[in-house]
Amino acid sequence: MKKMKAIIVDDELNARENLQYLLNEFCKEVIVVAEASNVDEAVLSIKEHQPDLVFLDVEMPNKNGFMLLEEFSEINFQIIFITAYDLYAVKAFEISALDYLLKPIDIQRLKAAVCKATKSIDSLNETKLKLKTLQENKRKLKKIAIPYKTDYAILDVNDVLCIEADRMYSRLYTNTDRKYIVAKKLSYYEDVLCNKSDFVRLHRSWIVNLNKIKTYSKKEREVILNTKFKIPISKSYKDNFEALFFA
């Protein structure tokens, strides 16, 4: 059995530990030589260990998985993306022909992805083309997965009202008065949502869905979403907000 050196890149410790356990139990041809919690760590680990395979989380704070690949002039390792997105993302990955694992990871799906990875290494040009296709499809996604208890709540992106920073956590509020407390910084959701036209960061503590704004007070420098939410706008975000909102 051919052994494959692998690196796991995921900002969540539990996710890294769970994947390593599954690989040890069910994919013994894979040897995990390193783990990384962010892109910068991953770049160093890849250069040091020269892995055959990288399990790469799509969405991470500060730099996402795609930005990791931009650090290499030549990609000579297989990539299996890890995503918490729902079936819309699954379709995007399938169209691009890049392999993926959907959180929470299914054992049979993991085994199939690893088996596929053992067969061949994509050329650099093929990988770049697949990544471009994936990114184009990813922009069209309409749903997002939110960690909830031991599972994931699948939400329509348009149902997200606003997101509030709470130190190392974020509080996500929805149209239906549901609140989710997630162990991710607000910068994570800025990366995920603010590249979409419907979301904007207004304050170091707030991200808002533009479609949910009822009133904008330039004098008070705040937006009103409903009777519960009056969101302040920082000076540093005001110009960007007005450019988006009044464009």
mmCIF file of C-alpha atoms in Angstrom:
data_model
loop_
_atom_site.group_PDB
_atom_site.id
_atom_site.type_symbol
_atom_site.label_atom_id
_atom_site.label_comp_id
_atom_site.label_asym_id
_atom_site.label_seq_id
_atom_site.Cartn_x
_atom_site.Cartn_y
_atom_site.Cartn_z
ATOM 1 C CA MET A 1 0.000 0.000 0.000
ATOM 2 C CA LYS A 2 1.401 3.354 -1.057
ATOM 3 C CA LYS A 3 1.835 5.735 1.860
ATOM 4 C CA MET A 4 0.864 9.372 1.411
ATOM 5 C CA LYS A 5 2.212 12.213 3.535
ATOM 6 C CA ALA A 6 -0.559 14.620 4.473
ATOM 7 C CA ILE A 7 -1.017 17.963 6.205
ATOM 8 C CA ILE A 8 -4.284 19.088 7.801
ATOM 9 C CA VAL A 9 -5.054 22.815 7.623
ATOM 10 C CA ASP A 10 -8.022 23.969 9.708
ATOM 11 C CA ASP A 11 -8.423 26.784 12.242
ATOM 12 C CA GLU A 12 -10.561 24.595 14.519
ATOM 13 C CA LEU A 13 -8.598 22.263 16.824
ATOM 14 C CA ASN A 14 -11.523 19.857 17.197
ATOM 15 C CA ALA A 15 -11.858 19.583 13.427
ATOM 16 C CA ARG A 16 -8.150 18.784 13.026
ATOM 17 C CA GLU A 17 -8.246 16.178 15.783
ATOM 18 C CA ASN A 18 -11.397 14.570 14.379
ATOM 19 C CA LEU A 19 -9.973 14.327 10.867
ATOM 20 C CA GLN A 20 -6.696 12.871 12.125
ATOM 21 C CA TYR A 21 -8.621 10.256 14.109
ATOM 22 C CA LEU A 22 -10.679 9.283 11.053
ATOM 23 C CA LEU A 23 -7.568 9.016 8.892
ATOM 24 C CA ASN A 24 -5.781 6.871 11.463
ATOM 25 C CA GLU A 25 -8.775 4.553 11.731
ATOM 26 C CA PHE A 26 -10.024 4.319 8.162
ATOM 27 C CA CYS A 27 -7.311 5.595 5.793
ATOM 28 C CA LYS A 28 -4.110 3.943 6.953
ATOM 29 C CA GLU A 29 -2.354 4.806 3.696
ATOM 30 C CA VAL A 30 -2.347 8.441 4.866
ATOM 31 C CA ILE A 31 0.304 9.580 7.328
ATOM 32 C CA VAL A 32 -0.375 12.989 8.852
ATOM 33 C CA VAL A 33 3.031 14.657 9.140
ATOM 34 C CA ALA A 34 1.827 18.075 10.349
ATOM 35 C CA GLU A 35 -1.160 20.218 11.248
ATOM 36 C CA ALA A 36 -1.669 23.955 10.764
ATOM 37 C CA SER A 37 -4.263 26.319 12.188
ATOM 38 C CA ASN A 38 -3.801 29.095 9.628
ATOM 39 C CA VAL A 39 -2.411 29.818 6.184
ATOM 40 C CA ASP A 40 0.980 31.112 7.310
ATOM 41 C CA GLU A 41 1.637 27.987 9.382
ATOM 42 C CA ALA A 42 0.461 25.818 6.509
ATOM 43 C CA VAL A 43 2.825 27.411 3.992
ATOM 44 C CA LEU A 44 5.807 26.703 6.251
ATOM 45 C CA SER A 45 4.669 23.121 6.900
ATOM 46 C CA ILE A 46 4.134 22.386 3.214
ATOM 47 C CA LYS A 47 7.565 23.711 2.311
ATOM 48 C CA GLU A 48 9.171 21.711 5.109
ATOM 49 C CA HIS A 49 7.371 18.373 4.703
ATOM 50 C CA GLN A 50 6.599 18.341 0.946
ATOM 51 C CA PRO A 51 3.284 16.482 1.424
ATOM 52 C CA ASP A 52 1.490 14.433 -1.183
ATOM 53 C CA LEU A 53 -1.891 15.581 0.098
ATOM 54 C CA VAL A 54 -3.272 18.655 1.870
ATOM 55 C CA PHE A 55 -6.642 18.714 3.629
ATOM 56 C CA LEU A 56 -7.510 22.379 3.339
ATOM 57 C CA ASP A 57 -10.287 24.231 5.174
ATOM 58 C CA VAL A 58 -11.949 26.685 2.799
ATOM 59 C CA GLU A 59 -12.895 29.425 5.247
ATOM 60 C CA MET A 60 -10.402 30.532 7.902
ATOM 61 C CA PRO A 61 -9.875 33.900 9.604
ATOM 62 C CA ASN A 62 -7.549 36.452 7.982
ATOM 63 C CA LYS A 63 -6.581 34.234 5.027
ATOM 64 C CA ASN A 64 -8.751 31.568 3.437
ATOM 65 C CA GLY A 65 -7.753 28.332 1.776
ATOM 66 C CA PHE A 66 -7.529 29.839 -1.694
ATOM 67 C CA MET A 67 -4.987 32.374 -0.466
ATOM 68 C CA LEU A 68 -2.745 29.538 0.692
ATOM 69 C CA LEU A 69 -2.506 28.225 -2.845
ATOM 70 C CA GLU A 70 -1.455 31.652 -4.091
ATOM 71 C CA GLU A 71 1.725 31.275 -2.008
ATOM 72 C CA PHE A 72 3.042 28.570 -4.340
ATOM 73 C CA SER A 73 4.324 29.051 -7.864
ATOM 74 C CA GLU A 74 3.832 25.325 -8.435
ATOM 75 C CA ILE A 75 1.254 23.131 -6.756
ATOM 76 C CA ASN A 76 2.693 19.629 -6.607
ATOM 77 C CA PHE A 77 0.361 18.153 -4.017
ATOM 78 C CA GLN A 78 -3.208 16.916 -4.112
ATOM 79 C CA ILE A 79 -5.857 19.057 -2.423
ATOM 80 C CA ILE A 80 -8.972 17.912 -0.624
ATOM 81 C CA PHE A 81 -11.002 20.920 0.441
ATOM 82 C CA ILE A 82 -12.984 20.925 3.679
ATOM 83 C CA THR A 83 -16.119 23.046 3.829
ATOM 84 C CA ALA A 84 -18.970 23.722 6.224
ATOM 85 C CA TYR A 85 -21.170 24.997 3.399
ATOM 86 C CA ASP A 86 -24.295 23.136 2.356
ATOM 87 C CA LEU A 87 -25.264 21.408 -0.872
ATOM 88 C CA TYR A 88 -24.912 24.582 -2.926
ATOM 89 C CA ALA A 89 -21.184 24.415 -2.228
ATOM 90 C CA VAL A 90 -21.154 20.702 -2.972
ATOM 91 C CA LYS A 91 -22.458 21.483 -6.444
ATOM 92 C CA ALA A 92 -19.781 24.150 -6.899
ATOM 93 C CA PHE A 93 -17.024 21.694 -5.987
ATOM 94 C CA GLU A 94 -18.449 19.020 -8.242
ATOM 95 C CA ILE A 95 -18.629 21.394 -11.206
ATOM 96 C CA SER A 96 -15.001 22.426 -10.670
ATOM 97 C CA ALA A 97 -13.891 18.754 -10.356
ATOM 98 C CA LEU A 98 -12.012 19.529 -7.147
ATOM 99 C CA ASP A 99 -12.511 17.099 -4.316
ATOM 100 C CA TYR A 100 -14.102 18.176 -1.061
ATOM 101 C CA LEU A 101 -15.291 16.968 2.325
ATOM 102 C CA LEU A 102 -18.421 18.453 3.854
ATOM 103 C CA LYS A 103 -18.442 19.008 7.611
ATOM 104 C CA PRO A 104 -19.242 16.944 9.611
ATOM 105 C CA ILE A 105 -17.055 14.488 7.704
ATOM 106 C CA ASP A 106 -18.633 11.288 6.445
ATOM 107 C CA ILE A 107 -16.338 8.249 6.702
ATOM 108 C CA GLN A 108 -17.252 6.768 3.329
ATOM 109 C CA ARG A 109 -16.848 10.133 1.632
ATOM 110 C CA LEU A 110 -13.427 10.516 3.262
ATOM 111 C CA LYS A 111 -12.296 7.096 2.084
ATOM 112 C CA ALA A 112 -13.458 7.833 -1.465
ATOM 113 C CA ALA A 113 -11.658 11.190 -1.538
ATOM 114 C CA VAL A 114 -8.417 9.657 -0.289
ATOM 115 C CA CYS A 115 -8.680 6.830 -2.803
ATOM 116 C CA LYS A 116 -9.100 9.363 -5.599
ATOM 117 C CA ALA A 117 -6.105 11.325 -4.350
ATOM 118 C CA THR A 118 -3.829 8.288 -4.548
ATOM 119 C CA LYS A 119 -4.398 7.861 -8.267
ATOM 120 C CA SER A 120 -2.880 11.015 -9.690
ATOM 121 C CA ILE A 121 -1.479 14.462 -9.046
ATOM 122 C CA ASP A 122 -3.094 17.248 -11.067
ATOM 123 C CA SER A 123 -0.867 19.490 -13.137
ATOM 124 C CA LEU A 124 -0.517 23.128 -12.081
ATOM 125 C CA ASN A 125 -2.589 24.437 -14.995
ATOM 126 C CA GLU A 126 -5.400 21.951 -14.377
ATOM 127 C CA THR A 127 -5.503 22.858 -10.694
ATOM 128 C CA LYS A 128 -5.601 26.582 -11.435
ATOM 129 C CA LEU A 129 -8.456 26.091 -13.885
ATOM 130 C CA LYS A 130 -10.417 24.044 -11.354
ATOM 131 C CA LEU A 131 -9.816 26.622 -8.633
ATOM 132 C CA LYS A 132 -11.046 29.413 -10.883
ATOM 133 C CA THR A 133 -14.210 27.454 -11.664
ATOM 134 C CA LEU A 134 -14.766 26.752 -7.980
ATOM 135 C CA GLN A 135 -14.376 30.397 -6.985
ATOM 136 C CA GLU A 136 -16.828 31.497 -9.668
ATOM 137 C CA ASN A 137 -19.434 29.034 -8.397
ATOM 138 C CA LYS A 138 -18.717 29.845 -4.760
ATOM 139 C CA ARG A 139 -19.775 33.469 -5.304
ATOM 140 C CA LYS A 140 -23.267 32.222 -6.155
ATOM 141 C CA LEU A 141 -23.790 30.372 -2.878
ATOM 142 C CA LYS A 142 -26.964 31.270 -1.029
ATOM 143 C CA LYS A 143 -26.612 29.282 2.182
ATOM 144 C CA ILE A 144 -24.155 29.022 5.052
ATOM 145 C CA ALA A 145 -23.566 26.409 7.739
ATOM 146 C CA ILE A 146 -23.402 27.601 11.355
ATOM 147 C CA PRO A 147 -21.999 25.297 14.089
ATOM 148 C CA TYR A 148 -24.895 24.600 16.450
ATOM 149 C CA LYS A 149 -24.477 22.266 19.437
ATOM 150 C CA THR A 150 -23.034 19.088 17.902
ATOM 151 C CA ASP A 151 -24.388 19.739 14.404
ATOM 152 C CA TYR A 152 -24.643 22.552 11.853
ATOM 153 C CA ALA A 153 -27.612 24.822 11.268
ATOM 154 C CA ILE A 154 -28.041 25.510 7.543
ATOM 155 C CA LEU A 155 -29.224 29.088 7.055
ATOM 156 C CA ASP A 156 -30.273 31.078 4.026
ATOM 157 C CA VAL A 157 -27.716 33.863 3.791
ATOM 158 C CA ASN A 158 -30.531 36.371 3.286
ATOM 159 C CA ASP A 159 -32.029 35.334 6.633
ATOM 160 C CA VAL A 160 -28.948 36.582 8.450
ATOM 161 C CA LEU A 161 -29.829 39.964 9.936
ATOM 162 C CA CYS A 162 -26.521 40.989 11.484
ATOM 163 C CA ILE A 163 -23.486 39.608 13.301
ATOM 164 C CA GLU A 164 -21.958 41.009 16.472
ATOM 165 C CA ALA A 165 -18.420 40.496 17.756
ATOM 166 C CA ASP A 166 -18.017 39.062 21.239
ATOM 167 C CA ARG A 167 -14.277 38.733 21.859
ATOM 168 C CA MET A 168 -13.279 35.359 20.392
ATOM 169 C CA TYR A 169 -16.911 34.602 19.512
ATOM 170 C CA SER A 170 -19.579 35.986 17.201
ATOM 171 C CA ARG A 171 -23.302 36.392 17.816
ATOM 172 C CA LEU A 172 -25.313 35.791 14.670
ATOM 173 C CA TYR A 173 -28.893 37.121 14.588
ATOM 174 C CA THR A 174 -31.573 36.031 12.108
ATOM 175 C CA ASN A 175 -34.904 37.318 10.821
ATOM 176 C CA THR A 176 -36.702 34.764 12.967
ATOM 177 C CA ASP A 177 -35.217 36.127 16.216
ATOM 178 C CA ARG A 178 -32.833 33.199 16.520
ATOM 179 C CA LYS A 179 -29.372 33.863 17.924
ATOM 180 C CA TYR A 180 -26.340 31.645 17.348
ATOM 181 C CA ILE A 181 -23.132 32.018 19.350
ATOM 182 C CA VAL A 182 -20.231 30.753 17.266
ATOM 183 C CA ALA A 183 -16.623 30.210 18.304
ATOM 184 C CA LYS A 184 -15.248 32.316 15.472
ATOM 185 C CA LYS A 185 -14.109 35.924 15.341
ATOM 186 C CA LEU A 186 -16.087 38.519 13.406
ATOM 187 C CA SER A 187 -13.243 38.686 10.878
ATOM 188 C CA TYR A 188 -14.133 35.143 9.840
ATOM 189 C CA TYR A 189 -17.630 36.236 8.794
ATOM 190 C CA GLU A 190 -16.228 39.335 7.177
ATOM 191 C CA ASP A 191 -14.184 37.049 4.911
ATOM 192 C CA VAL A 192 -17.148 34.764 4.260
ATOM 193 C CA LEU A 193 -19.936 37.313 3.752
ATOM 194 C CA CYS A 194 -18.537 40.741 2.965
ATOM 195 C CA ASN A 195 -17.246 39.709 -0.423
ATOM 196 C CA LYS A 196 -20.936 39.356 -1.229
ATOM 197 C CA SER A 197 -22.730 42.585 -2.136
ATOM 198 C CA ASP A 198 -25.416 42.094 0.523
ATOM 199 C CA PHE A 199 -23.169 42.370 3.587
ATOM 200 C CA VAL A 200 -21.007 45.160 4.921
ATOM 201 C CA ARG A 201 -18.941 45.762 8.016
ATOM 202 C CA LEU A 202 -20.060 48.951 9.775
ATOM 203 C CA HIS A 203 -18.099 48.796 12.980
ATOM 204 C CA ARG A 204 -15.340 46.740 14.578
ATOM 205 C CA SER A 205 -18.174 44.888 16.346
ATOM 206 C CA TRP A 206 -20.838 44.667 13.624
ATOM 207 C CA ILE A 207 -21.559 43.210 10.191
ATOM 208 C CA VAL A 208 -24.975 43.986 8.684
ATOM 209 C CA ASN A 209 -27.114 42.631 5.862
ATOM 210 C CA LEU A 210 -27.784 45.662 3.652
ATOM 211 C CA ASN A 211 -31.177 44.272 2.634
ATOM 212 C CA LYS A 212 -32.385 44.509 6.235
ATOM 213 C CA ILE A 213 -31.632 48.184 6.815
ATOM 214 C CA LYS A 214 -34.801 50.224 7.379
ATOM 215 C CA THR A 215 -33.284 53.620 8.166
ATOM 216 C CA TYR A 216 -29.897 55.281 7.890
ATOM 217 C CA SER A 217 -29.268 58.273 10.149
ATOM 218 C CA LYS A 218 -26.332 60.242 8.833
ATOM 219 C CA LYS A 219 -26.523 62.609 11.800
ATOM 220 C CA GLU A 220 -26.459 59.834 14.420
ATOM 221 C CA ARG A 221 -24.214 57.741 12.211
ATOM 222 C CA GLU A 222 -26.218 54.574 12.671
ATOM 223 C CA VAL A 223 -28.533 52.227 10.806
ATOM 224 C CA ILE A 224 -31.804 50.818 12.108
ATOM 225 C CA LEU A 225 -32.681 47.264 11.154
ATOM 226 C CA ASN A 226 -35.791 46.859 13.292
ATOM 227 C CA THR A 227 -36.990 47.735 16.785
ATOM 228 C CA LYS A 228 -34.208 45.662 18.335
ATOM 229 C CA PHE A 229 -31.189 46.743 16.377
ATOM 230 C CA LYS A 230 -29.632 50.166 15.996
ATOM 231 C CA ILE A 231 -26.147 49.578 14.645
ATOM 232 C CA PRO A 232 -23.459 52.268 14.972
ATOM 233 C CA ILE A 233 -21.232 53.109 12.024
ATOM 234 C CA SER A 234 -17.562 53.783 12.736
ATOM 235 C CA LYS A 235 -15.880 56.695 10.994
ATOM 236 C CA SER A 236 -13.453 54.287 9.371
ATOM 237 C CA TYR A 237 -16.316 52.312 7.775
ATOM 238 C CA LYS A 238 -18.662 55.189 6.916
ATOM 239 C CA ASP A 239 -17.300 55.983 3.455
ATOM 240 C CA ASN A 240 -17.256 52.344 2.434
ATOM 241 C CA PHE A 241 -20.827 51.889 3.655
ATOM 242 C CA GLU A 242 -22.143 54.884 1.763
ATOM 243 C CA ALA A 243 -20.327 53.831 -1.386
ATOM 244 C CA LEU A 244 -22.005 50.420 -1.226
ATOM 245 C CA PHE A 245 -25.409 51.549 -0.079
ATOM 246 C CA PHE A 246 -25.861 54.543 -2.347
ATOM 247 C CA ALA A 247 -24.079 53.212 -5.407
#
